Coordinates of C-alpha atoms in Angstrom, one line a residue:
Chain A
X601 CA 99.2 116.0 150.0
X602 CA 100.6 114.4 146.9
X603 CA 103.6 115.7 145.5
X604 CA 103.9 115.7 142.1
X605 CA 107.1 116.4 139.5
X606 CA 106.5 117.4 136.2
X607 CA 108.9 116.5 133.2
X608 CA 108.1 117.9 130.0
X609 CA 110.0 119.9 127.5
X610 CA 107.3 121.7 126.2
X611 CA 106.8 125.2 128.5
X612 CA 102.9 125.6 127.7
X613 CA 102.3 122.0 129.2
X614 CA 104.5 122.0 131.8
X615 CA 103.1 125.0 133.1
X616 CA 99.2 124.4 132.2
X617 CA 100.0 120.7 133.7
X618 CA 101.3 122.3 136.7
X619 CA 98.8 124.9 137.2
X620 CA 95.8 122.1 136.6
X621 CA 97.3 119.6 139.4
X622 CA 98.0 122.7 141.7
X623 CA 94.5 123.9 141.3
X624 CA 93.1 120.4 142.5
X625 CA 95.2 120.4 145.5
X626 CA 98.3 118.4 144.5
X627 CA 101.7 119.6 145.7
X628 CA 103.9 120.4 142.3
X629 CA 107.3 120.4 144.1
X630 CA 109.1 120.6 140.5
X631 CA 109.5 120.7 137.2
X632 CA 111.9 119.7 134.5
X633 CA 112.8 120.1 130.6
X634 CA 114.4 116.9 130.6
X635 CA 115.1 113.3 131.9
X636 CA 118.8 114.8 133.2
X637 CA 117.3 117.8 134.9
X638 CA 114.7 115.4 136.0
X639 CA 117.6 113.2 137.7
X640 CA 119.1 116.1 139.1
X641 CA 116.3 117.7 140.6
X642 CA 114.5 114.1 142.1
X643 CA 116.7 113.6 145.5
X644 CA 115.9 117.5 146.4
X645 CA 112.1 117.3 145.5
X646 CA 111.3 113.7 146.4
X647 CA 108.2 113.6 144.5
X648 CA 105.5 110.9 144.8
X649 CA 104.3 110.8 141.2
X650 CA 106.2 112.2 138.2
X651 CA 104.3 112.7 135.3
X652 CA 107.0 112.0 132.5
X653 CA 106.9 113.0 128.7
X654 CA 109.0 110.6 126.8
X655 CA 110.3 113.0 124.1
X656 CA 112.5 115.8 125.2
X657 CA 114.9 118.3 123.3
X658 CA 112.4 120.4 121.1
X659 CA 110.5 122.4 122.9
X660 CA 112.9 124.0 124.7
X661 CA 116.5 124.1 124.3
X662 CA 117.4 120.5 126.6
X663 CA 120.5 118.9 127.4
X664 CA 122.1 117.2 124.3
X665 CA 122.9 114.3 126.4
X666 CA 119.6 113.7 128.4
X667 CA 118.8 110.3 128.6
X668 CA 115.4 109.4 126.9
X669 CA 112.2 108.9 128.5
X670 CA 112.5 105.2 129.1
X671 CA 116.0 105.4 130.2
X672 CA 115.0 108.3 133.0
X673 CA 112.0 106.4 134.2
X674 CA 114.1 103.1 134.7
X675 CA 116.6 105.4 136.6
X676 CA 114.0 106.6 138.5
X677 CA 112.7 103.7 140.0
X678 CA 115.8 102.1 140.3
X679 CA 117.0 105.2 142.8
X680 CA 113.6 105.9 144.4
X681 CA 111.5 102.7 144.3
X682 CA 109.1 104.6 146.5
X683 CA 108.6 107.1 143.2
X684 CA 105.9 106.2 140.6
X685 CA 106.0 107.1 137.0
X686 CA 103.1 108.0 135.4
X687 CA 103.7 108.4 131.0
X688 CA 102.3 111.4 129.9
X689 CA 102.6 111.5 126.1
X690 CA 101.2 113.1 123.2
X691 CA 103.2 111.1 121.0
X692 CA 101.9 108.0 118.6
X693 CA 105.5 106.4 119.6
X694 CA 104.0 103.6 121.0
X695 CA 107.5 101.5 121.0
X696 CA 108.6 104.5 123.5
X697 CA 105.6 104.0 125.7
X698 CA 106.1 100.6 125.9
X699 CA 109.7 100.8 126.6
X700 CA 108.9 103.2 129.3
X701 CA 106.4 100.7 130.7
X702 CA 108.7 98.1 130.5
X703 CA 111.1 100.2 132.5
X704 CA 108.7 100.5 135.4
X705 CA 106.5 103.5 134.6
X706 CA 103.0 102.6 136.6
X707 CA 100.8 103.9 133.9
X708 CA 100.2 105.5 130.5
X709 CA 98.2 108.4 129.8
X710 CA 97.7 110.5 126.3
X711 CA 98.0 114.4 126.6
X712 CA 94.6 114.5 124.9
X713 CA 93.0 113.2 128.1
X714 CA 91.0 115.3 130.1
X715 CA 91.9 117.4 133.3
X716 CA 89.7 115.0 135.7
X717 CA 91.3 112.1 133.8
X718 CA 94.8 113.5 134.5
X719 CA 93.8 114.1 138.3
X720 CA 92.2 111.0 138.7
X721 CA 95.3 109.1 137.1
X722 CA 97.6 111.0 139.1
X723 CA 95.7 109.9 142.5
X724 CA 95.5 106.3 141.2
X725 CA 99.4 106.0 140.7
X726 CA 99.8 107.9 143.6
X727 CA 97.8 104.8 145.6
X728 CA 100.0 102.1 143.7
X729 CA 97.2 101.4 141.0
X730 CA 98.4 100.7 137.2
X731 CA 96.8 103.1 135.2
X732 CA 95.5 101.2 132.5
X733 CA 94.1 103.0 129.4
X734 CA 92.7 101.3 126.5
X735 CA 95.9 102.4 124.6
X736 CA 98.4 100.9 127.2
X737 CA 96.3 97.7 127.7
X738 CA 96.5 97.3 123.7
X739 CA 100.4 97.7 123.9
X740 CA 101.0 95.1 126.2
X741 CA 98.6 92.8 124.8
X742 CA 100.7 93.4 121.5
X743 CA 104.2 92.8 123.5
X744 CA 102.9 89.6 125.3
X745 CA 101.5 88.2 121.6
X746 CA 105.0 89.2 120.0
X747 CA 107.1 87.4 122.6
X748 CA 104.8 84.5 122.2
X749 CA 105.7 84.6 118.8
X750 CA 109.2 83.9 119.4
X751 CA 111.0 80.7 119.9
X752 CA 111.6 81.2 123.3
X753 CA 110.3 79.7 126.2
X754 CA 111.4 81.9 129.0
X755 CA 109.6 84.6 128.0
X756 CA 106.4 85.4 130.4
X757 CA 102.9 84.3 129.0
X758 CA 99.5 85.5 130.1
X759 CA 96.9 83.5 131.9
X760 CA 93.6 83.2 130.0
X761 CA 92.0 85.6 132.6
X762 CA 94.9 88.2 132.1
X763 CA 94.2 87.8 128.3
X764 CA 90.6 88.5 128.7
X765 CA 91.0 91.2 131.2
X766 CA 93.7 93.4 128.8
X767 CA 91.4 92.7 126.1
X768 CA 88.3 94.0 128.2
X769 CA 90.4 97.1 128.8
X770 CA 91.9 97.6 125.4
X771 CA 88.0 97.8 123.7
X772 CA 87.5 100.4 126.6
X773 CA 85.7 98.7 129.4
X774 CA 86.1 99.9 133.1
X775 CA 87.2 98.0 135.8
X776 CA 83.6 97.7 137.3
X777 CA 81.9 96.4 134.0
X778 CA 84.8 94.2 133.6
X779 CA 84.1 92.9 137.1
X780 CA 80.5 92.5 136.4
X781 CA 80.8 90.9 133.3
X782 CA 83.1 88.0 134.6
X783 CA 81.8 87.9 137.9
X784 CA 84.7 88.6 140.0
X785 CA 85.9 91.3 142.4
X786 CA 86.7 94.9 141.1
X787 CA 90.4 94.4 142.8
X788 CA 90.6 90.8 141.4
X789 CA 90.5 92.9 138.1
X790 CA 92.9 95.4 139.3
X791 CA 95.4 92.7 140.2
X792 CA 94.9 90.4 136.9
X793 CA 96.2 94.3 135.5
X794 CA 99.0 94.5 138.0
X795 CA 100.1 91.0 137.4
X796 CA 100.2 91.4 133.7
X797 CA 102.3 94.7 133.8
X798 CA 104.9 93.1 136.6
X799 CA 105.6 90.2 134.6
X800 CA 106.7 92.4 131.8
X801 CA 108.6 94.9 134.0
X802 CA 110.4 91.6 135.4
X803 CA 111.2 90.2 132.0
X804 CA 112.5 93.7 131.2
X805 CA 114.8 93.5 134.5
X806 CA 116.4 89.7 133.6
X807 CA 116.9 90.5 130.4
X808 CA 118.7 93.7 131.1
X809 CA 120.5 92.0 133.5
X810 CA 121.6 88.7 131.4
X811 CA 122.7 91.7 128.7
X812 CA 124.7 93.3 131.3
X813 CA 126.4 89.9 132.0
X814 CA 126.9 88.8 128.5
X815 CA 128.6 92.3 127.7
X816 CA 130.7 92.5 130.5
X817 CA 129.1 95.5 132.2
X818 CA 128.3 94.0 135.5
X819 CA 130.6 93.8 138.5
Chain B
X803 CA 122.0 116.9 87.3
X804 CA 125.0 117.2 89.6
X805 CA 124.8 113.7 90.5
X806 CA 124.7 112.5 86.7
X807 CA 127.8 114.4 86.2
X808 CA 129.8 113.2 88.6
X809 CA 129.2 109.8 87.5
X810 CA 129.7 110.9 83.8
X811 CA 133.1 112.9 84.7
X812 CA 135.5 110.0 84.9
X813 CA 134.5 108.3 82.0
X814 CA 135.1 111.8 80.0
X815 CA 138.4 112.1 81.5
X816 CA 139.0 108.7 80.0
X817 CA 138.0 109.7 76.7
X818 CA 140.5 112.5 76.8
X819 CA 143.5 110.7 78.3
X820 CA 142.8 107.9 75.3
X821 CA 142.9 110.6 72.7
X822 CA 145.6 112.1 74.0
X823 CA 147.8 108.8 74.4
X824 CA 146.5 107.7 70.5
X825 CA 147.3 111.5 69.2
X826 CA 151.1 110.5 70.3
X827 CA 150.8 107.4 68.4
X828 CA 149.5 108.8 65.5
X829 CA 152.4 111.6 65.5
X830 CA 155.0 108.9 65.8
X831 CA 153.4 106.8 63.0
X832 CA 153.6 109.8 60.6
X833 CA 157.3 110.4 61.5
X834 CA 158.2 107.1 61.2
X835 CA 156.2 106.4 57.6
X836 CA 156.6 110.2 56.4
X837 CA 159.8 108.6 54.1
X838 CA 157.3 107.0 52.0
X839 CA 154.4 109.3 51.9
X840 CA 153.6 110.7 48.4
X841 CA 152.8 114.1 49.6
X842 CA 155.2 114.4 53.0
X843 CA 154.1 118.0 52.9
X844 CA 150.1 117.2 53.4
X845 CA 151.4 114.4 56.2
X846 CA 152.9 117.2 58.1
X847 CA 149.8 119.6 57.8
X848 CA 147.7 116.4 58.9
X849 CA 150.1 115.9 61.6
X850 CA 149.5 119.5 63.1
X851 CA 145.8 118.9 62.3
X852 CA 145.8 116.0 64.5
X853 CA 147.9 117.8 67.4
X854 CA 145.3 120.8 67.0
X855 CA 142.3 119.1 67.0
X856 CA 143.3 117.0 70.0
X857 CA 143.6 119.8 71.6
X858 CA 140.3 121.4 70.9
X859 CA 138.5 118.1 71.5
X860 CA 140.1 117.5 74.6
X861 CA 138.8 121.1 76.0
X862 CA 135.5 120.3 74.6
X863 CA 135.3 117.3 76.5
X864 CA 136.7 118.3 79.6
X865 CA 134.0 120.6 80.3
X866 CA 130.2 119.5 81.0
X867 CA 128.2 122.2 78.9
X868 CA 130.5 121.5 75.8
X869 CA 130.3 117.6 75.2
X870 CA 127.2 117.9 73.0
X871 CA 126.1 115.9 69.8
X872 CA 127.5 118.7 67.7
X873 CA 131.0 118.7 69.1
X874 CA 131.0 114.7 68.9
X875 CA 129.5 115.1 65.2
X876 CA 132.1 117.4 64.1
X877 CA 135.1 115.2 65.8
X878 CA 133.9 112.5 63.6
X879 CA 133.6 114.6 60.4
X880 CA 137.4 116.0 61.3
X881 CA 138.7 112.6 61.7
X882 CA 136.9 111.3 58.5
X883 CA 138.6 113.9 56.8
X884 CA 142.1 113.1 58.4
X885 CA 141.5 109.4 57.4
X886 CA 140.3 110.2 54.3
X887 CA 143.6 112.3 53.5
X888 CA 145.4 109.3 53.5
X889 CA 144.2 108.7 50.5
X890 CA 146.6 111.8 48.7
X891 CA 149.5 111.3 51.2
X892 CA 150.2 107.9 51.6
X893 CA 151.7 106.2 48.2
X894 CA 149.8 103.2 46.8
X895 CA 151.8 100.9 47.9
X896 CA 151.3 102.2 51.6
X897 CA 147.6 102.2 51.0
X898 CA 146.6 99.0 49.7
X899 CA 149.8 96.3 49.2
X900 CA 149.5 93.9 52.1
X901 CA 153.5 93.7 52.7
X902 CA 154.3 97.4 52.8
X903 CA 151.2 98.7 54.3
X904 CA 151.5 101.7 56.5
X905 CA 149.1 102.6 59.1
X906 CA 146.4 105.4 57.8
X907 CA 147.0 108.7 58.8
X908 CA 145.2 109.0 62.5
X909 CA 145.8 105.2 63.1
X910 CA 143.9 104.4 66.3
X911 CA 143.6 108.1 67.1
X912 CA 140.6 107.5 64.9
X913 CA 138.6 105.7 68.0
X914 CA 138.3 109.2 69.5
X915 CA 135.1 110.2 68.1
X916 CA 133.6 106.4 68.3
X917 CA 134.4 106.4 72.1
X918 CA 132.9 109.8 72.7
X919 CA 129.6 108.8 71.1
X920 CA 129.2 105.8 73.0
X921 CA 129.9 107.8 76.1
X922 CA 127.7 110.4 75.2
X923 CA 124.6 108.7 73.5
X924 CA 125.0 104.7 74.0
X925 CA 125.5 101.8 72.6
X926 CA 123.8 102.3 69.3
X927 CA 125.6 105.7 68.7
X928 CA 128.9 103.9 69.6
X929 CA 128.5 101.1 67.5
X930 CA 127.3 103.5 64.3
X931 CA 129.8 105.6 64.7
X932 CA 132.5 102.5 65.1
X933 CA 130.7 101.5 62.1
X934 CA 131.4 104.5 59.5
X935 CA 135.0 104.9 60.6
X936 CA 135.8 101.3 60.0
X937 CA 133.5 101.2 56.2
X938 CA 135.5 104.4 55.3
X939 CA 138.9 102.5 55.9
X940 CA 138.1 99.3 54.4
X941 CA 137.2 101.4 51.2
X942 CA 140.4 103.4 51.1
X943 CA 142.1 100.2 51.3
X944 CA 140.2 98.8 48.8
X945 CA 139.9 95.2 50.0
X946 CA 138.6 93.8 52.5
X947 CA 141.2 91.3 54.9
X948 CA 141.1 89.8 58.1
X949 CA 143.5 92.7 59.8
X950 CA 140.7 95.1 58.3
X951 CA 138.0 93.0 59.8
X952 CA 139.6 92.9 63.2
X953 CA 140.1 96.9 63.1
X954 CA 136.2 97.1 62.2
X955 CA 135.3 94.3 64.9
X956 CA 137.3 96.3 67.7
X957 CA 136.0 99.9 66.7
X958 CA 132.3 99.1 66.5
X959 CA 132.7 96.4 69.7
X960 CA 134.7 99.5 71.7
X961 CA 131.6 102.1 70.9
X962 CA 128.9 99.3 71.8
X963 CA 130.7 98.1 75.0
X964 CA 131.4 101.7 76.1
X965 CA 127.7 102.8 75.4
X966 CA 126.5 100.2 77.3
X967 CA 128.5 101.0 80.5
X968 CA 127.5 104.6 79.9
X969 CA 124.1 103.9 80.2
X970 CA 124.4 101.5 82.7
X971 CA 126.3 104.0 84.8
X972 CA 123.8 106.7 84.0
X973 CA 120.8 104.4 84.9
X974 CA 122.3 103.8 88.3
X975 CA 123.0 106.9 89.5
X976 CA 119.0 108.0 88.5
X977 CA 118.3 105.6 90.8
X978 CA 120.6 106.4 93.5
X979 CA 119.4 109.7 93.2
X980 CA 115.6 108.6 92.9
X981 CA 116.5 106.7 96.3
X982 CA 118.2 109.6 97.7
X983 CA 114.9 111.9 97.1
X984 CA 112.8 109.7 98.7
X985 CA 114.8 109.5 101.7
X986 CA 115.3 113.2 101.9
X987 CA 111.4 113.7 101.5
X988 CA 111.1 111.2 104.1
X989 CA 113.7 112.9 106.5
X990 CA 111.7 116.5 105.6
X991 CA 108.3 114.8 106.6
X992 CA 110.1 113.6 110.1
X993 CA 111.6 117.0 110.6
X994 CA 107.8 118.7 110.2
X995 CA 105.8 116.4 111.8
X996 CA 108.3 116.4 114.8
X997 CA 108.2 120.4 114.7
X998 CA 104.5 120.5 114.2
X999 CA 104.1 118.0 117.0
X1000 CA 106.1 119.8 119.3
X1001 CA 104.2 122.9 118.6
X1002 CA 101.1 123.0 117.0
X1003 CA 99.7 119.7 118.5
X1004 CA 100.7 120.5 122.1
X1005 CA 98.9 123.8 121.8
X1006 CA 96.1 122.2 120.0
X1007 CA 95.9 119.7 122.9
X1008 CA 96.3 122.3 125.6
X1009 CA 93.6 124.2 124.4
X1010 CA 91.5 121.0 123.8
X1011 CA 91.9 120.2 127.4
X1012 CA 91.4 123.0 129.2
X1013 CA 88.6 124.7 126.8
X1014 CA 86.8 121.4 127.3
X1015 CA 86.1 122.3 130.9
X1016 CA 84.3 125.4 130.0
X1017 CA 81.1 125.9 128.4
X1018 CA 79.5 127.8 125.4
X1019 CA 81.5 129.0 122.9
X1020 CA 84.8 128.0 124.7
X1021 CA 83.8 124.3 124.4
X1022 CA 82.8 124.8 120.8
X1023 CA 86.5 125.8 120.1
X1024 CA 87.9 123.4 122.4
X1025 CA 86.3 120.7 120.4
X1026 CA 87.4 122.2 117.3
X1027 CA 90.9 122.2 118.4
X1028 CA 90.5 118.7 119.3
X1029 CA 89.4 117.7 115.6
X1030 CA 92.8 119.5 114.5
X1031 CA 95.1 117.9 116.8
X1032 CA 93.6 114.5 115.8
X1033 CA 93.6 115.3 112.3
X1034 CA 97.2 116.5 112.4
X1035 CA 98.6 113.5 114.6
X1036 CA 97.0 111.1 111.9
X1037 CA 98.5 113.0 109.0
X1038 CA 101.9 112.8 110.4
X1039 CA 101.9 108.9 111.6
X1040 CA 100.8 107.5 108.2
X1041 CA 103.4 105.5 106.9
X1042 CA 104.4 104.9 103.3
X1043 CA 103.3 101.2 102.1
X1044 CA 106.4 98.8 103.2
X1045 CA 108.0 96.5 100.7
X1046 CA 105.8 93.7 98.7
X1047 CA 102.6 95.6 99.1
X1048 CA 102.3 94.6 102.4
X1049 CA 101.0 97.7 104.9
X1050 CA 101.1 98.3 108.5
X1051 CA 97.4 97.5 109.6
X1052 CA 98.2 99.0 112.9
X1053 CA 99.3 102.1 111.4
X1054 CA 96.4 102.5 109.2
X1055 CA 93.9 102.0 112.1
X1056 CA 95.5 104.5 113.9
X1057 CA 94.4 107.2 111.4
X1058 CA 90.8 106.4 112.5
X1059 CA 91.7 107.8 115.8
X1060 CA 89.7 110.9 117.1
X1061 CA 88.1 112.1 120.1
X1062 CA 85.1 109.6 119.9
X1063 CA 87.1 106.8 118.6
X1064 CA 90.2 105.1 120.6
X1065 CA 92.4 102.9 119.2
X1066 CA 94.7 100.4 120.9
X1067 CA 97.4 98.7 118.7
X1068 CA 100.3 96.7 119.6
X1069 CA 103.7 98.4 119.1
X1070 CA 105.2 96.4 116.3
X1071 CA 103.8 96.5 112.9
X1072 CA 100.7 94.4 111.9
X1073 CA 101.8 93.6 108.3
X1074 CA 99.1 92.6 105.7
X1075 CA 98.6 92.7 102.0
X1076 CA 98.1 96.4 101.3
X1077 CA 94.5 95.2 99.7
X1078 CA 93.5 93.5 102.8
X1079 CA 94.2 96.6 104.7
X1080 CA 92.3 98.5 102.6
X1081 CA 89.7 96.2 102.8
X1082 CA 89.3 96.1 106.9
X1083 CA 89.4 99.7 107.3
X1084 CA 86.4 100.0 105.3
X1085 CA 85.0 97.6 107.6
X1086 CA 86.0 99.6 110.6
X1087 CA 85.3 103.0 109.2
X1088 CA 81.3 100.9 108.1
X1089 CA 81.3 100.1 112.1
X1090 CA 82.3 103.5 113.4
X1091 CA 79.8 105.2 111.2
X1092 CA 77.0 103.1 112.3
X1093 CA 77.9 104.1 115.7
X1094 CA 78.0 107.6 114.9
X1095 CA 74.7 107.5 113.2
X1096 CA 72.8 105.3 115.9
X1097 CA 75.0 105.4 118.6
X1098 CA 73.4 108.8 120.3
X1099 CA 75.6 111.7 121.3
X1100 CA 77.6 110.5 123.9
X1101 CA 79.0 106.9 121.9
X1102 CA 82.3 105.8 122.1
X1103 CA 84.0 103.4 120.1
X1104 CA 87.0 101.6 120.9
X1105 CA 89.2 99.8 118.1
X1106 CA 91.7 96.9 119.0
X1107 CA 94.2 95.4 116.8
X1108 CA 95.8 92.0 117.5
X1109 CA 98.3 90.1 115.9
X1110 CA 98.0 86.3 116.7
X1111 CA 100.6 85.5 114.3
X1112 CA 98.4 83.0 112.3
X1113 CA 95.7 85.3 112.2
X1114 CA 94.9 89.1 112.8
X1115 CA 92.5 90.1 115.1
X1116 CA 90.3 93.3 115.1
X1117 CA 87.8 94.1 117.7
X1118 CA 85.3 97.1 117.2
X1119 CA 83.4 98.0 120.1
X1120 CA 81.1 101.1 121.1
X1121 CA 79.0 102.2 124.1
X1122 CA 76.0 102.9 122.1
X1123 CA 72.3 101.4 122.9
X1124 CA 73.0 98.6 120.9
X1125 CA 71.3 96.9 117.9
X1126 CA 68.3 95.5 118.1
X1127 CA 68.7 92.0 116.6
X1128 CA 65.0 92.1 115.2
X1129 CA 65.9 95.5 113.9
X1130 CA 69.0 93.5 112.0
X1131 CA 67.0 90.8 110.8
X1132 CA 64.4 93.3 109.3
X1133 CA 66.7 95.1 107.5
X1134 CA 68.2 92.4 106.1
X1135 CA 64.7 91.1 104.7
X1136 CA 63.4 93.9 103.6
X1137 CA 66.1 93.9 100.9
X1138 CA 67.9 97.1 102.7
X1139 CA 71.8 96.5 102.6
X1140 CA 72.3 96.6 106.5
X1141 CA 75.7 97.3 108.2
X1142 CA 75.4 93.9 109.4
X1143 CA 75.1 92.2 106.0
X1144 CA 77.6 94.5 104.5
X1145 CA 80.3 93.7 107.0
X1146 CA 79.9 90.6 106.8
X1147 CA 80.1 90.2 103.3
X1148 CA 83.4 92.2 103.4
X1149 CA 84.9 90.1 105.5
X1150 CA 83.9 87.0 103.8
X1151 CA 85.1 88.0 100.5
X1152 CA 88.1 88.5 102.5
X1153 CA 88.0 84.7 104.1
X1154 CA 87.6 85.7 107.6
X1155 CA 84.8 85.5 110.1
X1156 CA 82.9 88.1 111.9
X1157 CA 81.1 87.6 115.5
X1158 CA 78.6 90.1 116.7
X1159 CA 77.7 90.7 119.9
X1160 CA 75.4 93.1 120.7
X1161 CA 71.7 93.6 122.5
X1162 CA 69.6 96.5 123.6
X1163 CA 71.6 98.5 126.2
X1164 CA 74.8 96.2 125.7
X1165 CA 76.8 98.3 123.1
X1166 CA 78.1 96.7 120.0
X1167 CA 81.2 94.8 119.6
X1168 CA 82.5 93.5 116.2
X1169 CA 85.0 90.9 116.4
X1170 CA 87.2 89.9 112.7
X1171 CA 89.3 87.3 112.6
X1172 CA 91.5 87.3 109.4
X1173 CA 93.5 84.1 108.8
X1174 CA 97.3 85.3 107.5
X1175 CA 98.7 83.1 104.5
X1176 CA 102.1 82.5 105.3
X1177 CA 104.5 84.1 102.6
X1178 CA 106.5 80.9 102.7
X1179 CA 103.8 78.5 102.4
X1180 CA 102.9 80.2 98.5
X1181 CA 106.6 79.9 97.2

């Protein structure tokens, strides 16, 4: 049984999502109102998947000093590498979603997604797949394009194939359709997507480490 | 209003201080010169009048409510009257003979109304009051000398320059206030957006997703909730146009999102001239409404915005039945304004290119590319 933790500051959503997942055979082991609470609970709850909202502190009184959704994601991935984070956000705050994905989230789903899509996304996240919605593909593609505009040589770049696959995902094609169109296997499509995401996350880690060293934060 | 008062208060305080210092000077001058007066009694009366009027005007100028044109005009008249008294008080020698000349009764105290007029009503009023005061002095002296010219110039100049300073200060305050108002409105909008986003939108989204699994009326309610959810979200994510007439294309495209239109945009703004953004939005709308008309009930659309630095790429795709190429040609040759021609026309006018990829059963994909004119290249 897949163990799920729901982090959302809105009580209606928290209860609703927990119920939807419980009804469909998931084990909702914990819920949390914000990042600080999530980090407190996680050692005991040991979820396989954390469903993470990115905005805390409005639906219900949350901790004032709670880390952001992206920061919480980063800390979860650092402390519990087997745990996967799926960002579930109603927010149009694309920068926050991108930050969470760079910090290690395996996917992003909008809150307006149907319950079937949510169930499918949690299942795939638990299996280690990246949940790539068109919106996330557009964000990742946009981030690579932004980095390409910088006069730096140490930024990651996409291969032509990866760009092609991301563009197809971003315009709503399924992995199956992309595989058929490009005459490659379904698995290869998945690999291209994963690779694009991993390079971005790796770059993020390198940047963080460099920042820490430059500012004397590392031991 | 409080902001404007705040900036003018120090200026008025200056007017009051100047009034008091010049009054002290005038009193001293009368005491020094009263021995030569034709009418010392009238001289003392003028001294008393100067003191009393100084107190009254200082009180009036210290309060925002009594700093009005009436008071300032009255100030001018009283000051002119006291100046004119000099004709009776001073001896003819003191009045007109260059060698033995004594100052007129109010001396530099006469600058009071000039300064007040400048601060209150701007440079022209200041200069006018200065000119009137100077004219009376010249008329009393009966001759126009270099000294009098200096006095006149100083009076007019002081009124003029102070008036300019006051107007500039007022305008700066007004601009500041306007900026503060815009900032406050933006903050309020964000606050509203945040609270609505965290309450209403969440509930609507929940109704939509839960009701979507049910049949009949519940499903219909869910669909309605979903439409409102998208409408609210779009409303609050819209940004006002940025500087230099540029607008964020990604942001504008996001407003087109709906349950049947999924939008993929970068996390950073895609800035283009506002008119280009409007036109591209019209293009996307046209493609989307074409899908809505001919795509069938299950058709969905996706819009992708990409910023390639030298050009901006816009992809609109649907999973409808696709457009038959022959139909397109028929529509064009039949004189009807086909969707293809309209879209191509719009993009061509912008200086961009369009690629249409469609066919029966394949859906429709428009790819619009628009080169970016670098701002630096224009200058």
